[in-house]
Every structure is written in structure tokens, then in C-alpha cells.
Short mmCIF file of C-alpha atoms and ligand atoms in Angstrom, two decimals:
data_model
loop_
_atom_site.label_atom_id
_atom_site.label_comp_id
_atom_site.label_asym_id
_atom_site.label_seq_id
_atom_site.Cartn_x
_atom_site.Cartn_y
_atom_site.Cartn_z
CA UNK A 1 -21.10 197.37 50.89
CA UNK A 2 -21.68 193.70 51.17
CA UNK A 3 -19.02 191.49 49.23
CA UNK A 4 -20.89 188.82 46.91
CA UNK A 5 -19.94 185.30 46.80
CA UNK A 6 -18.89 183.95 43.29
CA UNK A 7 -19.18 180.50 42.49
CA UNK A 8 -17.40 179.27 39.23
CA UNK A 9 -19.07 176.21 38.09
CA UNK A 10 -16.91 173.86 35.75
CA UNK A 11 -18.50 170.80 34.22
CA UNK A 12 -15.76 168.28 33.40
CA UNK A 13 -16.03 164.90 31.55
CA UNK A 14 -12.54 163.06 31.26
CA UNK A 15 -10.46 166.49 31.33
CA UNK A 16 -7.63 165.15 33.24
CA UNK A 17 -5.23 166.71 30.76
CA UNK A 18 -6.58 170.14 30.84
CA UNK A 19 -7.76 170.63 34.68
CA UNK A 20 -3.91 171.12 35.93
CA UNK A 21 -3.95 174.34 33.65
CA UNK A 22 -7.55 175.27 34.38
CA UNK A 23 -7.41 175.48 38.35
CA UNK A 24 -4.31 177.89 38.37
CA UNK A 25 -6.09 180.29 35.86
CA UNK A 26 -9.48 180.18 37.39
CA UNK A 27 -7.57 180.64 41.02
CA UNK A 28 -5.83 183.81 39.48
CA UNK A 29 -9.22 185.38 38.24
CA UNK A 30 -10.78 184.70 41.81
CA UNK A 31 -7.72 186.43 43.67
CA UNK A 32 -7.79 189.30 41.30
CA UNK A 33 -11.53 189.84 41.84
CA UNK A 34 -10.93 189.52 45.87
CA UNK A 35 -8.08 191.85 45.59
CA UNK A 36 -10.37 194.53 43.69
CA UNK A 37 -12.94 194.13 46.11
CA UNK A 38 -15.26 192.85 43.76
CA UNK A 39 -16.21 189.52 45.25
CA UNK A 40 -16.14 187.94 48.82
CA UNK A 41 -13.30 185.94 50.01
CA UNK A 42 -15.38 182.94 50.42
CA UNK A 43 -15.66 182.87 46.42
CA UNK A 44 -15.08 179.02 45.08
CA UNK A 45 -14.57 177.13 41.99
CA UNK A 46 -16.90 174.50 41.96
CA UNK A 47 -15.76 171.10 39.67
CA UNK A 48 -18.79 168.81 38.61
CA UNK A 49 -17.24 165.46 37.70
CA UNK A 50 -19.86 164.20 34.97
CA UNK A 51 -19.09 160.45 35.57
CA UNK A 52 -15.29 160.51 34.21
CA UNK A 53 -13.89 157.43 33.62
CA UNK A 54 -10.26 158.73 33.83
CA UNK A 55 -8.42 160.54 36.79
CA UNK A 56 -10.35 163.57 36.52
CA UNK A 57 -11.91 163.04 40.05
CA UNK A 58 -8.52 162.17 41.63
CA UNK A 59 -7.13 165.38 40.24
CA UNK A 60 -9.98 167.46 41.43
CA UNK A 61 -9.62 165.74 44.97
CA UNK A 62 -5.94 167.02 44.87
CA UNK A 63 -6.73 170.45 43.79
CA UNK A 64 -9.17 170.53 46.59
CA UNK A 65 -6.41 169.73 49.27
CA UNK A 66 -4.14 172.00 47.85
CA UNK A 67 -6.42 175.01 47.52
CA UNK A 68 -9.25 175.96 49.84
CA UNK A 69 -10.91 177.94 46.99
CA UNK A 70 -11.33 174.71 45.00
CA UNK A 71 -14.39 172.52 45.61
CA UNK A 72 -15.75 169.32 43.84
CA UNK A 73 -18.87 167.40 43.25
CA UNK A 74 -18.94 163.97 41.83
CA UNK A 75 -22.00 162.64 39.79
CA UNK A 76 -22.59 159.12 40.02
CA UNK A 77 -22.51 158.53 35.94
CA UNK A 78 -22.26 160.56 33.01
CA UNK A 79 -25.42 162.86 32.49
CA UNK A 80 -24.35 165.03 29.88
CA UNK A 81 -22.64 168.92 29.89
CA UNK A 82 -26.43 170.45 30.49
CA UNK A 83 -27.46 168.21 33.43
CA UNK A 84 -23.88 168.61 34.91
CA UNK A 85 -24.37 172.37 34.65
CA UNK A 86 -27.67 172.02 36.49
CA UNK A 87 -26.04 169.83 39.20
CA UNK A 88 -23.40 172.33 39.85
CA UNK A 89 -25.80 175.23 39.84
CA UNK A 90 -28.00 173.50 42.22
CA UNK A 91 -25.15 173.02 45.02
CA UNK A 92 -23.58 176.22 44.24
CA UNK A 93 -26.82 178.29 45.06
CA UNK A 94 -27.05 177.16 48.47
CA UNK A 95 -23.76 179.31 49.15
CA UNK A 96 -23.31 181.48 46.27
CA UNK A 97 -24.64 184.84 45.37
CA UNK A 98 -23.54 184.95 41.80
CA UNK A 99 -22.68 181.85 39.68
CA UNK A 100 -20.60 181.75 36.55
CA UNK A 101 -20.77 178.46 34.38
CA UNK A 102 -17.61 178.00 32.23
CA UNK A 103 -16.06 174.91 30.32
CA UNK A 104 -13.22 173.00 31.80
CA UNK A 105 -11.10 173.55 28.68
CA UNK A 106 -11.17 177.43 29.02
CA UNK A 107 -11.79 178.02 25.37
CA UNK A 108 -13.89 181.01 26.92
CA UNK A 109 -11.84 183.74 27.96
CA UNK A 110 -11.79 183.85 31.71
CA UNK A 111 -10.83 187.50 31.61
CA UNK A 112 -14.24 188.59 31.01
CA UNK A 113 -15.50 187.18 34.48
CA UNK A 114 -14.38 190.43 35.96
CA UNK A 115 -16.59 192.26 33.61
CA UNK A 116 -19.54 190.08 34.27
CA UNK A 117 -19.33 190.75 37.68
CA UNK A 118 -19.08 194.31 37.07
CA UNK A 119 -22.33 194.15 34.97
CA UNK A 120 -23.98 192.16 37.80
CA UNK A 121 -23.19 194.80 40.20
CA UNK A 122 -24.63 197.15 37.96
CA UNK A 123 -28.00 195.37 38.36
CA UNK A 124 -27.98 192.72 35.74
CA UNK A 125 -29.13 189.35 36.66
CA UNK A 126 -27.84 187.44 33.51
CA UNK A 127 -24.75 188.08 31.93
CA UNK A 128 -24.04 186.09 28.58
CA UNK A 129 -20.51 185.64 27.18
CA UNK A 130 -20.60 185.92 23.45
CA UNK A 131 -17.91 184.67 21.11
CA UNK A 132 -16.85 187.70 18.81
CA UNK A 133 -15.33 185.39 16.45
CA UNK A 134 -14.63 181.73 15.89
CA UNK A 135 -11.24 181.47 14.06
CA UNK A 136 -9.93 178.77 16.33
CA UNK A 137 -12.64 176.39 15.57
CA UNK A 138 -12.33 174.22 12.39
CA UNK A 139 -14.27 175.12 9.41
CA UNK A 140 -16.64 172.50 9.91
CA UNK A 141 -17.53 173.30 13.71
CA UNK A 142 -17.81 176.73 13.06
CA UNK A 143 -20.28 176.52 9.90
CA UNK A 144 -22.34 174.01 11.52
CA UNK A 145 -22.66 175.88 14.59
CA UNK A 146 -23.94 179.10 12.63
CA UNK A 147 -26.19 177.17 10.65
CA UNK A 148 -27.55 176.02 13.91
CA UNK A 149 -28.07 179.21 15.48
CA UNK A 150 -29.62 180.59 12.31
CA UNK A 151 -32.04 177.54 12.16
CA UNK A 152 -33.01 177.94 15.80
CA UNK A 153 -33.64 181.58 15.30
CA UNK A 154 -36.07 180.75 12.05
CA UNK A 155 -37.86 178.26 14.11
CA UNK A 156 -38.48 180.96 16.56
CA UNK A 157 -36.40 179.67 19.62
CA UNK A 158 -35.26 182.65 21.65
CA UNK A 159 -31.34 182.14 22.39
CA UNK A 160 -28.32 184.51 22.24
CA UNK A 161 -26.53 184.24 18.91
CA UNK A 162 -22.93 182.91 19.34
CA UNK A 163 -23.57 182.21 22.96
CA UNK A 164 -22.64 178.83 24.57
CA UNK A 165 -23.03 178.05 28.36
CA UNK A 166 -20.55 180.60 29.46
CA UNK A 167 -22.57 182.80 31.58
CA UNK A 168 -23.10 184.60 34.85
CA UNK A 169 -26.37 184.15 36.72
CA UNK A 170 -27.39 185.84 39.95
CA UNK A 171 -28.80 183.40 42.75
CA UNK A 172 -32.52 184.52 42.08
CA UNK A 173 -32.04 183.96 38.35
CA UNK A 174 -30.65 180.38 38.93
CA UNK A 175 -33.52 179.57 41.37
CA UNK A 176 -35.80 180.76 38.76
CA UNK A 177 -34.09 178.67 36.09
CA UNK A 178 -34.27 175.68 38.16
CA UNK A 179 -38.10 175.68 38.38
CA UNK A 180 -37.91 174.68 34.85
CA UNK A 181 -38.09 171.03 35.52
CA UNK A 182 -37.93 169.55 32.04
CA UNK A 183 -35.66 166.79 31.49
CA UNK A 184 -34.85 167.34 27.65
CA UNK A 185 -32.61 170.31 28.89
CA UNK A 186 -31.44 173.14 26.63
CA UNK A 187 -30.11 175.79 28.79
CA UNK A 188 -29.42 178.11 25.97
CA UNK A 189 -33.28 178.18 25.20
CA UNK A 190 -34.23 178.34 28.82
CA UNK A 191 -32.11 181.00 30.31
CA UNK A 192 -33.65 183.68 28.15
CA UNK A 193 -37.09 182.64 29.19
CA UNK A 194 -36.09 183.48 32.63
CA UNK A 195 -36.38 187.08 31.83
CA UNK A 196 -34.45 188.98 34.20
CA UNK A 197 -32.49 191.87 32.92
CA UNK A 198 -29.32 190.59 30.88
CA UNK A 199 -26.70 192.02 29.09
CA UNK A 200 -23.73 190.78 26.97
CA UNK A 201 -19.95 190.70 27.10
CA UNK A 202 -17.73 189.70 24.32
CA UNK A 203 -14.75 187.93 23.91
CA UNK A 204 -12.53 185.96 21.35
CA UNK A 205 -12.81 182.16 21.62
CA UNK A 206 -9.58 180.47 22.04
CA UNK A 207 -8.71 177.04 21.33
CA UNK A 208 -9.09 174.11 23.60
CA UNK A 209 -5.97 174.19 26.05
CA UNK A 210 -5.50 170.28 26.22
CA UNK A 211 -7.56 167.21 25.81
CA UNK A 212 -9.99 166.55 23.03
CA UNK A 213 -13.36 167.85 22.48
CA UNK A 214 -16.31 165.69 24.52
CA UNK A 215 -18.70 166.81 21.59
CA UNK A 216 -18.01 164.51 18.86
CA UNK A 217 -20.20 164.88 15.94
CA UNK A 218 -23.10 162.51 17.25
CA UNK A 219 -23.34 164.25 20.42
CA UNK A 220 -23.59 167.55 18.62
CA UNK A 221 -26.35 166.71 16.55
CA UNK A 222 -28.52 165.15 19.20
CA UNK A 223 -27.73 168.64 21.17
CA UNK A 224 -28.91 170.46 17.97
CA UNK A 225 -32.14 168.06 17.85
CA UNK A 226 -32.81 168.52 21.55
CA UNK A 227 -32.47 172.03 21.32
CA UNK A 228 -35.06 172.33 18.52
CA UNK A 229 -37.46 169.85 19.53
CA UNK A 230 -37.60 170.92 23.21
CA UNK A 231 -38.64 174.59 22.11
CA UNK A 232 -40.43 174.60 18.76
CA UNK A 233 -43.37 172.62 17.43
CA UNK A 234 -42.73 174.13 14.14
CA UNK A 235 -41.73 171.02 12.66
CA UNK A 236 -44.87 169.46 13.41
CA UNK A 237 -46.71 172.24 11.76
CA UNK A 238 -44.42 171.69 8.64
CA UNK A 239 -45.74 168.09 8.39
CA UNK A 240 -49.16 169.19 8.73
CA UNK A 241 -48.80 171.85 5.67
CA UNK A 242 -47.07 169.06 3.82
CA UNK A 243 -50.02 167.11 4.33
CA UNK A 244 -52.40 169.69 3.26
CA UNK A 245 -50.41 170.04 0.02
CA UNK A 246 -50.24 166.30 -0.71
CA UNK A 247 -54.12 166.10 -0.20
CA UNK A 248 -54.44 168.63 -2.92
CA UNK A 249 -52.00 167.16 -5.19
CA UNK A 250 -53.73 163.88 -4.69
CA UNK A 251 -57.16 165.56 -5.72
CA UNK A 252 -55.21 166.76 -8.86
CA UNK A 253 -54.07 163.30 -9.60
CA UNK A 254 -57.57 162.01 -8.91
CA UNK A 255 -59.14 164.25 -11.61
CA UNK A 256 -56.15 163.17 -14.00
CA UNK A 257 -56.74 159.21 -13.03
CA UNK A 258 -60.58 160.02 -13.99
CA UNK A 259 -59.71 161.77 -17.26
CA UNK A 260 -57.29 158.91 -18.13
CA UNK A 261 -59.59 156.18 -17.22
CA UNK A 262 -62.45 157.55 -19.67
CA UNK A 263 -59.94 158.06 -22.12
CA UNK A 264 -58.85 154.64 -22.14
CA UNK A 265 -55.33 155.29 -21.30
CA UNK A 266 -55.10 153.76 -17.78
CA UNK A 267 -51.91 151.59 -18.37
CA UNK A 268 -49.51 154.28 -19.31
CA UNK A 269 -50.48 156.02 -15.93
CA UNK A 270 -49.04 153.36 -13.90
CA UNK A 271 -45.53 154.53 -13.65
CA UNK A 272 -46.54 157.94 -12.42
CA UNK A 273 -48.66 156.37 -9.70
CA UNK A 274 -46.29 154.01 -8.61
CA UNK A 275 -43.97 156.88 -8.43
CA UNK A 276 -46.10 159.13 -6.22
CA UNK A 277 -46.95 155.91 -3.91
CA UNK A 278 -43.44 155.72 -3.10
CA UNK A 279 -43.03 159.48 -2.50
CA UNK A 280 -45.96 159.84 -0.48
CA UNK A 281 -44.98 156.78 1.70
CA UNK A 282 -41.69 158.40 2.29
CA UNK A 283 -43.40 161.79 3.43
CA UNK A 284 -45.71 159.77 5.87
CA UNK A 285 -42.65 158.13 7.26
CA UNK A 286 -40.75 161.33 7.70
CA UNK A 287 -43.82 162.92 9.35
CA UNK A 288 -44.05 159.82 11.57
CA UNK A 289 -40.67 160.26 12.63
CA UNK A 290 -40.95 163.83 13.65
CA UNK A 291 -44.15 163.29 15.64
CA UNK A 292 -42.23 160.36 17.11
CA UNK A 293 -39.83 162.52 18.34
CA UNK A 294 -42.30 164.50 20.24
CA UNK A 295 -43.83 161.45 21.78
CA UNK A 296 -40.33 160.49 22.81
CA UNK A 297 -40.19 163.42 24.67
CA UNK A 298 -43.45 163.12 26.26
CA UNK A 299 -42.21 159.77 27.26
CA UNK A 300 -39.29 160.87 29.06
CA UNK A 301 -40.71 163.86 30.52
CA UNK A 302 -43.59 161.54 31.97
CA UNK A 303 -41.11 159.34 33.76
CA UNK A 304 -39.61 162.25 35.76
CA UNK A 305 -36.61 160.76 36.69
CA UNK A 306 -33.94 162.70 38.68
CA UNK A 307 -31.49 164.34 36.50
CA UNK A 308 -28.55 163.30 38.39
CA UNK A 309 -27.24 161.61 41.69
CA UNK A 310 -24.55 163.41 43.35
CA UNK A 311 -22.20 160.56 45.00
CA UNK A 312 -19.70 162.76 46.82
CA UNK A 313 -19.27 166.12 47.63
CA UNK A 314 -15.88 168.15 48.93
CA UNK A 315 -16.90 171.53 49.75
CA UNK A 316 -14.96 173.50 52.31
N1 UDP B 401 -18.78 167.79 29.37
C1 UDP B 401 -19.71 167.29 30.39
N2 UDP B 401 -20.17 166.10 29.90
C2 UDP B 401 -20.35 165.25 28.64
C3 UDP B 401 -19.67 166.11 27.70
C4 UDP B 401 -19.00 167.22 27.99
O1 UDP B 401 -19.68 167.47 31.39
O2 UDP B 401 -20.87 164.33 28.57
C5 UDP B 401 -18.02 168.99 29.41
C6 UDP B 401 -16.85 169.06 29.33
O3 UDP B 401 -15.80 168.47 30.15
C7 UDP B 401 -16.44 170.38 28.92
C8 UDP B 401 -17.89 171.00 28.54
O4 UDP B 401 -18.65 170.15 28.63
O5 UDP B 401 -15.96 171.14 30.20
C9 UDP B 401 -17.73 171.40 26.98
O6 UDP B 401 -17.13 170.25 26.12
P1 UDP B 401 -16.13 170.37 25.30
O7 UDP B 401 -14.96 171.60 25.40
O8 UDP B 401 -15.45 169.21 24.79
O9 UDP B 401 -17.12 170.93 23.77
P2 UDP B 401 -16.79 171.83 22.76
O10 UDP B 401 -16.23 173.33 23.15
O11 UDP B 401 -15.76 171.13 21.86
O12 UDP B 401 -18.06 172.11 21.89
MG1 MG B 402 -14.53 173.34 24.32
#
């Protein structure tokens, strides 16, 4: 049976502390899978340097020289985790039969890559790595993440619970995925839309091996907002519902004002009117803000800019 070529795509943004630990672990996985005859020996680790400002690219270069199985791509600037993944997958699909994406900090257990490949050999096109528990994350990260998954589900976005961007995809699944040409990229939401046969493998999420999280609160929030507004128009519907409710309240208010007027008690109603004025004004602004979010997306989408520019490639 023909063996499949596996590419492990690893986005790196200022990961100089963790790369010296990551490379040997991933090489270990590759050689184990090779020995078990699960993958071809042309399988590779593909680092995508997402415009790092530290020595990440120098390190990647060194690892490329030292090991034939390591390749690297350097993006011309920081385009973000999701776009870096797309860059890596676009390069990898030219050569690979199967592509696994994993974070550079190896918080996701590399030993389940073997299970993923087995599932693929059983006919799955997409295999999701799902975290069993999040003990090692901080209380804050764990709970905000869970709240986010729940909110997404409520808003009707199809996404796999507790799955980040650790997954295996076959070449045809990646080809399909890359047909989704939107700029506001939220892979976790798009991959399930690809719709090929999929399965999950479970693992325990560990601690970041070294270095610091590249997702500070601000980035996390904008990621969450992207996830929701790229897939769901429910927020706009909520504004509409709110608008209808407010109009009804306004009618009731009108009746009240008329009664008060003919009863000669107009001055006393002033405070409640001024109160609703402010309240409604606030709601209108919130509504505008949400609508503006979508218009902003249309704006970016219409510009149709390239997602990244590759500056250099090291591919054996
Ligand atoms: N990353 C990236 N570009 C960015 C931010 C992050 O390529 O602008 C990469 C980072 O190097 C890592 C992965 O995305 O491989 C996930 O980041 P991190 O582990 O810091 O996120 P966390 O696990 O804390 O959510
Ligand atoms: Mg991490």
C-alpha cells in the first residue's frame, strides 16, 4: 500500500524559547510513525514564521539545516495565527497527502498524531483533536473559553466543542477548505462546513512548554468577536427584535403621555421621558455598533487583499 506523506504545520510567532523543545518532539513523532509504516519518509515538519520579531526564523533555519525533515516558510509580516495556518496549509498541500496543524508550544499532546493518522487511514478526511480537560489553563482562560464555546453554539455556529486548531486534514479537505476565500478567518467554524467524514480524538491539554501566550486578552476578544460575526447574523436579528419591542413601549408611552396631557399633569412626566430618551439613545447606538461590525466586514471582504505574502521558503 502506498504510504502517505504527512506535513505537520506549526505557526510560530516569537517562539524562540519553545522551538528548541518542539523540534525534537515532533521529529520523534515523525520517526515513530515512519517506523510503524504509517507515513512516508518524505513527511515533514513545516514551520510558518508569522512575522516574528525575535530569533524564531534563525532558529527555524538552523533546524532546517540540521534535519532534513524540517522545512520553514517565513511570512513577510504578522498576519495572525489563522492566516499563518492558511499559509502553511497552502504550501503543504502541494506535497502532502495529510496535513496536521498544531501550535508551536505543544500544549496539545503530540502523541495523538498517530491516532489521527490511523483514523485517516480508516477513511476520515478530518480528525479533530479535542481537549478532555483544561486543568493546566488558568481559571480565567478556561472559563472565558468555555463561555465562548457555549455562546457560539447558542448563536448557531457549528463548531467542535473544546477543539482548537489541532487537527488532521486530508489533502482534499484542505483543498476544499481553501475554497472559502473570506478574509475574516475563523477556521474552527469553517472546517465543519467542509463536511467530509470527520472524527475526534481526545487528549489532555498540557502547559505551554516555554515562552508566553501569544493570545493576550485583547487578541482573544477580537478572535471571539470575529468568530461570532463571521458566522452568525443573530446579533443583528436581536437588534431588530429589540427595535420592535421599543416601538411597542413607545406606543404605550404615547398613550400615557396623552392621558397625562389631558389630565394636566405634563410636568411630572418629564423625568420619565428624559430617562427613556437616554435609554433608547443608548440602545440605538448599540444597534449601530453591531451593524457597523458587519459593514466593517463587508468593507474588508470587498478589498479582497491577499492574506499573506511569503518572503522566503526552505523546502527540501
Ligand atoms: N501565533 C501566530 N501568530 C500570532 C499569534 C500566535 O502564529 O499572531 C501562533 C503561536 O506561535 C502559537 C499558536 O499561534 O503556535 C497559538 O498561540 P498561543 O499558544 O500563544 O495561544 P494560547 O495557547 O495561549 O491560546
Ligand atoms: Mg498555547
